[in-house]
CSV table of C-alpha atoms in Angstrom, one decimal:
chain,number,residue,atom,x,y,z
A,1,MET,CA,-4.0,16.6,-3.6
A,2,GLU,CA,-2.6,13.3,-2.3
A,3,LYS,CA,-1.3,10.5,-4.5
A,4,TYR,CA,0.0,7.2,-3.2
A,5,PHE,CA,2.7,5.3,-5.1
A,6,ASP,CA,5.5,2.8,-4.6
A,7,ILE,CA,9.1,3.0,-5.6
A,8,ASN,CA,9.9,-0.5,-6.7
A,9,THR,CA,13.6,-1.0,-7.1
A,10,GLU,CA,16.4,-3.4,-6.1
A,11,GLY,CA,13.9,-5.8,-4.6
A,12,TYR,CA,12.4,-3.1,-2.3
A,13,SER,CA,9.1,-1.3,-2.4
A,14,VAL,CA,9.0,2.1,-0.7
A,15,ARG,CA,5.5,3.1,0.2
A,16,CYS,CA,5.2,6.9,-0.6
A,17,LYS,CA,2.7,9.6,-0.6
A,18,LEU,CA,3.0,12.7,-2.8
A,19,LEU,CA,1.3,15.9,-1.7
A,20,CYS,CA,0.8,19.0,-3.8
A,21,SER,CA,-1.7,21.8,-4.3
A,22,ASP,CA,-4.9,21.1,-6.3
A,23,HIS,CA,-3.8,23.5,-9.0
A,24,ASP,CA,-0.7,21.3,-9.5
A,25,LYS,CA,-2.5,17.9,-9.5
A,26,THR,CA,-1.9,17.4,-13.2
A,27,THR,CA,1.7,18.4,-12.9
A,28,ARG,CA,4.2,15.6,-13.4
A,29,THR,CA,7.4,17.5,-12.4
A,30,PHE,CA,8.2,20.0,-9.7
A,31,ASP,CA,11.2,22.3,-9.4
A,32,ASN,CA,11.1,22.0,-5.5
A,33,VAL,CA,10.4,18.7,-3.7
A,34,VAL,CA,10.5,18.4,0.2
A,35,ILE,CA,11.1,14.9,1.5
A,36,VAL,CA,9.5,14.4,4.9
A,37,THR,CA,10.7,11.6,7.1
A,38,HIS,CA,9.0,10.5,10.3
A,39,GLY,CA,10.1,9.3,13.7
A,40,PHE,CA,10.5,5.7,15.1
A,41,GLY,CA,7.2,3.9,15.4
A,42,SER,CA,5.4,6.5,13.3
A,43,ASN,CA,4.5,6.5,9.6
A,44,LYS,CA,4.0,8.8,6.6
A,45,GLU,CA,0.3,9.5,7.6
A,46,THR,CA,1.0,11.9,10.5
A,47,ALA,CA,-1.2,15.0,10.8
A,48,GLY,CA,1.9,17.1,11.1
A,49,THR,CA,3.1,16.0,7.7
A,50,LEU,CA,-0.3,16.8,6.1
A,51,HIS,CA,-0.4,20.2,7.9
A,52,PHE,CA,3.1,21.1,6.7
A,53,ALA,CA,2.3,20.0,3.1
A,54,GLU,CA,-1.0,22.0,3.0
A,55,HIS,CA,0.7,25.2,4.1
A,56,LEU,CA,3.7,24.8,1.9
A,57,THR,CA,1.9,24.0,-1.3
A,58,SER,CA,-0.9,26.5,-0.7
A,59,LYS,CA,1.7,29.3,-0.3
A,60,TYR,CA,4.2,28.4,-3.0
A,61,LYS,CA,3.7,27.1,-6.5
A,62,GLY,CA,6.0,24.5,-7.9
A,63,TYR,CA,6.5,22.7,-4.6
A,64,ALA,CA,5.6,19.1,-3.8
A,65,VAL,CA,6.0,17.0,-0.6
A,66,ILE,CA,7.0,13.3,-0.5
A,67,ALA,CA,6.3,11.4,2.7
A,68,PHE,CA,7.3,7.7,2.9
A,69,ASP,CA,7.3,4.8,5.4
A,70,TRP,CA,10.7,3.8,6.8
A,71,PRO,CA,11.4,0.0,6.6
A,72,CYS,CA,9.1,-1.9,9.0
A,73,HIS,CA,6.9,1.2,9.6
A,74,GLY,CA,3.4,2.0,8.4
A,75,ALA,CA,2.5,0.1,5.2
A,76,ASP,CA,6.1,-1.1,4.5
A,77,ALA,CA,6.4,-4.9,4.0
A,78,ARG,CA,9.7,-5.5,5.8
A,79,LYS,CA,9.8,-7.2,9.2
A,80,LYS,CA,13.3,-6.7,10.4
A,81,LEU,CA,14.7,-3.2,10.9
A,82,THR,CA,18.2,-2.2,9.8
A,83,ILE,CA,19.8,1.1,9.5
A,84,GLN,CA,21.4,0.4,6.2
A,85,GLU,CA,18.0,-0.2,4.7
A,86,CYS,CA,16.8,3.1,6.1
A,87,LEU,CA,19.6,4.8,4.3
A,88,GLN,CA,18.7,2.9,1.1
A,89,TYR,CA,15.1,4.1,1.3
A,90,LEU,CA,16.2,7.7,1.7
A,91,THR,CA,18.4,7.3,-1.4
A,92,PHE,CA,15.5,5.7,-3.4
A,93,VAL,CA,13.2,8.6,-2.6
A,94,THR,CA,15.8,11.2,-3.2
A,95,THR,CA,16.6,9.6,-6.6
A,96,TYR,CA,12.9,9.6,-7.5
A,97,ALA,CA,12.5,13.3,-6.7
A,98,LYS,CA,15.5,14.1,-8.8
A,99,ASP,CA,15.0,11.8,-11.8
A,100,THR,CA,11.2,11.3,-12.0
A,101,LEU,CA,9.9,14.6,-10.6
A,102,GLN,CA,13.0,16.4,-12.1
A,103,ALA,CA,13.4,18.5,-9.0
A,104,LYS,CA,16.0,21.2,-9.2
A,105,TYR,CA,16.0,21.6,-5.4
A,106,ILE,CA,15.4,18.8,-2.9
A,107,TYR,CA,14.8,19.7,0.7
A,108,ASN,CA,14.6,17.4,3.8
A,109,TYR,CA,12.3,17.9,6.8
A,110,SER,CA,12.9,15.1,9.4
A,111,SER,CA,11.8,14.3,12.9
A,112,SER,CA,13.4,12.3,15.7
A,113,PHE,CA,14.6,8.9,14.3
A,114,GLY,CA,14.3,10.3,10.8
A,115,ALA,CA,16.5,13.2,11.7
A,116,TYR,CA,19.1,10.7,13.0
A,117,ILE,CA,19.1,8.9,9.7
A,118,THR,CA,19.4,12.2,7.8
A,119,LEU,CA,22.4,13.2,9.8
A,120,ARG,CA,24.0,9.9,9.3
A,121,TYR,CA,23.2,10.1,5.6
A,122,LEU,CA,25.1,13.3,5.3
A,123,ILE,CA,28.3,11.6,6.6
A,124,GLU,CA,28.0,8.1,5.1
A,125,VAL,CA,26.3,8.9,1.7
A,126,GLY,CA,26.6,12.6,1.0
A,127,ASN,CA,24.3,15.6,0.8
A,128,PRO,CA,21.7,15.9,-2.0
A,129,PHE,CA,19.7,18.5,-0.1
A,130,THR,CA,19.4,22.2,-0.7
A,131,LYS,CA,18.2,22.8,2.9
A,132,ILE,CA,17.5,20.6,5.9
A,133,ALA,CA,15.1,21.1,8.9
A,134,LEU,CA,15.3,18.7,11.8
A,135,ARG,CA,12.7,18.6,14.5
A,136,CYS,CA,13.6,17.0,17.9
A,137,PRO,CA,16.5,15.1,16.3
A,138,ALA,CA,17.6,11.9,18.1
A,139,ILE,CA,21.2,12.9,18.5
A,140,HIS,CA,21.9,10.0,20.9
A,141,MET,CA,19.9,7.4,19.1
A,142,TYR,CA,21.6,4.4,20.8
A,143,GLU,CA,20.8,5.7,24.3
A,144,THR,CA,17.3,6.7,23.3
A,145,MET,CA,16.5,3.3,21.8
A,146,SER,CA,18.2,1.3,24.6
A,147,GLN,CA,16.2,2.9,27.4
A,148,TYR,CA,12.9,1.6,25.8
A,149,ILE,CA,14.2,-2.0,25.7
A,150,THR,CA,13.5,-4.0,28.8
A,151,PRO,CA,16.3,-5.8,30.7
A,152,ALA,CA,14.8,-9.1,29.6
A,153,ASP,CA,15.0,-8.2,26.0
A,154,HIS,CA,18.5,-6.9,26.4
A,155,ALA,CA,19.4,-10.3,27.8
A,156,LYS,CA,17.8,-12.0,24.7
A,157,LEU,CA,19.9,-9.7,22.4
A,158,LYS,CA,23.1,-10.7,24.2
A,159,LYS,CA,22.2,-14.3,23.5
A,160,GLY,CA,22.0,-13.7,19.9
A,161,LYS,CA,18.1,-13.7,19.8
A,162,GLU,CA,15.8,-11.3,18.0
A,163,ILE,CA,13.3,-9.2,19.9
A,164,GLN,CA,10.2,-7.3,19.0
A,165,ILE,CA,10.1,-3.5,19.4
A,166,GLY,CA,7.8,-0.7,18.3
A,167,PHE,CA,4.4,0.8,19.3
A,168,ASP,CA,1.3,0.3,17.1
A,169,ARG,CA,3.4,-2.0,14.8
A,170,LYS,CA,6.1,-4.4,16.0
A,171,MET,CA,9.3,-5.0,14.2
A,172,LYS,CA,12.3,-7.3,14.8
A,173,ILE,CA,15.8,-6.2,15.7
A,174,ASP,CA,18.9,-8.1,16.8
A,175,SER,CA,22.0,-7.0,18.6
A,176,SER,CA,23.6,-5.9,15.4
A,177,PHE,CA,21.0,-3.1,15.1
A,178,LEU,CA,22.0,-1.6,18.5
A,179,ASP,CA,25.7,-2.2,17.7
A,180,ASP,CA,25.1,-0.1,14.5
A,181,LEU,CA,23.5,2.7,16.5
A,182,HIS,CA,26.3,2.6,19.0
A,183,GLN,CA,29.0,2.7,16.3
A,184,PHE,CA,27.7,5.9,14.8
A,185,ASP,CA,27.8,8.7,17.4
A,186,VAL,CA,26.4,11.9,15.8
A,187,MET,CA,28.3,14.1,18.2
A,188,LYS,CA,31.7,12.7,17.0
A,189,HIS,CA,31.1,14.0,13.5
A,190,GLU,CA,31.5,17.5,12.2
A,191,TYR,CA,28.6,19.2,10.4
A,192,PHE,CA,30.1,22.7,9.9
A,193,ASP,CA,29.8,22.3,6.1
A,194,TYR,CA,26.0,22.1,6.5
A,195,ALA,CA,25.5,24.8,9.1
A,196,ASP,CA,24.2,27.4,6.7
A,197,ILE,CA,21.6,25.0,5.2
A,198,MET,CA,20.4,23.5,8.4
A,199,LEU,CA,17.8,24.4,11.0
A,200,ILE,CA,17.0,22.6,14.2
A,201,LEU,CA,13.8,23.0,16.3
A,202,HIS,CA,13.1,21.3,19.6
A,203,GLY,CA,10.4,21.4,22.2
A,204,THR,CA,11.4,22.5,25.7
A,205,LYS,CA,9.0,19.9,27.2
A,206,ASP,CA,10.3,17.0,25.0
A,207,GLU,CA,9.9,13.9,27.3
A,208,MET,CA,11.7,11.5,24.9
A,209,ILE,CA,14.8,13.3,23.7
A,210,PRO,CA,16.3,16.0,25.9
A,211,ILE,CA,16.4,19.4,24.3
A,212,ALA,CA,19.9,19.8,25.7
A,213,ASP,CA,21.1,17.2,23.2
A,214,SER,CA,20.0,19.2,20.2
A,215,LYS,CA,21.2,22.5,21.6
A,216,ALA,CA,24.6,21.1,22.2
A,217,PHE,CA,24.8,19.7,18.7
A,218,ALA,CA,23.7,22.9,17.2
A,219,GLU,CA,26.1,25.0,19.2
A,220,ASN,CA,29.0,22.7,18.3
A,221,ASN,CA,28.3,23.0,14.6
A,222,VAL,CA,27.0,26.6,14.6
A,223,ILE,CA,23.6,25.6,13.4
A,224,GLU,CA,20.5,27.8,13.9
A,225,PHE,CA,18.6,26.4,16.8
A,226,ILE,CA,14.9,27.3,17.7
A,227,PRO,CA,13.6,26.1,21.1
A,228,VAL,CA,9.8,25.9,21.0
A,229,GLU,CA,8.5,26.7,24.5
A,230,GLY,CA,6.2,24.0,25.9
A,231,ALA,CA,6.2,21.8,23.0
A,232,ASN,CA,6.6,17.9,23.7
A,233,HIS,CA,8.2,15.4,21.5
A,234,PRO,CA,5.4,15.0,18.8
A,235,PHE,CA,4.4,18.7,19.0
A,236,GLN,CA,0.9,17.6,19.8
A,237,ASN,CA,-0.3,21.2,20.6
A,238,PRO,CA,-1.6,22.6,17.3
A,239,ASN,CA,0.0,26.0,18.1
A,240,HIS,CA,3.4,24.5,18.6
A,241,MET,CA,3.1,22.5,15.3
A,242,ALA,CA,1.9,25.6,13.5
A,243,LEU,CA,5.0,27.6,14.7
A,244,ALA,CA,7.3,24.8,13.7
A,245,VAL,CA,5.7,24.6,10.2
A,246,HIS,CA,5.9,28.3,9.8
A,247,LYS,CA,9.6,28.4,10.7
A,248,ILE,CA,10.5,25.5,8.5
A,249,ILE,CA,8.6,26.8,5.4
A,250,GLU,CA,10.1,30.3,6.0
A,251,PHE,CA,13.6,28.6,6.0
A,252,PHE,CA,12.9,26.5,2.9
A,253,ALA,CA,11.2,29.0,0.7
């Protein structure tokens, strides 16, 4: 079952989707809630999220999945992207899972940009999650983002102008956005305290984020790391996605 809802708080409206099994469709609370976050330029409607939710909720009772749109993504109303608002959105969704759905255990499954936000959240906000699974995390988010900005747009940013970035949907950023990414280097922080509750998967054929970045981060922090042979960045091959989903559900449940 899918249910769309908005979390309206502090002047924001976070566009969310709740996924649960049909036998739980009348349930208002869940002991276990998995928050799924998407990558840059994507949205809450990915086939991978639906596939994950279907497999999880069909196998285990009392589980629900919340997917939501980051600021400026999907159905979100905001036009200018900032990291601080991304962190706020994750707080709003986590609070909803805890207070409204009364979740005893909250899990986090994040990909790419969403994984970067999650890692940053742990350091800057704290850890509300029982377990965390990261797929193709953007460890070096500043470098990843910068390489997709043209020299002309870099010049505009240096002059204090805003530019438009994105794929299907364009969003505004200014130089402070890149400065913020540059300021927070994931590799300069320690995540040893989260090693036992964290799992990282990365495709060996990822064309956007080098698998070596994830492997080095995992090794530095003694985190379980699973390379998925042949998988690209979005795990487009159904067999690769099925393997990832299986490993993550096994880790969570």
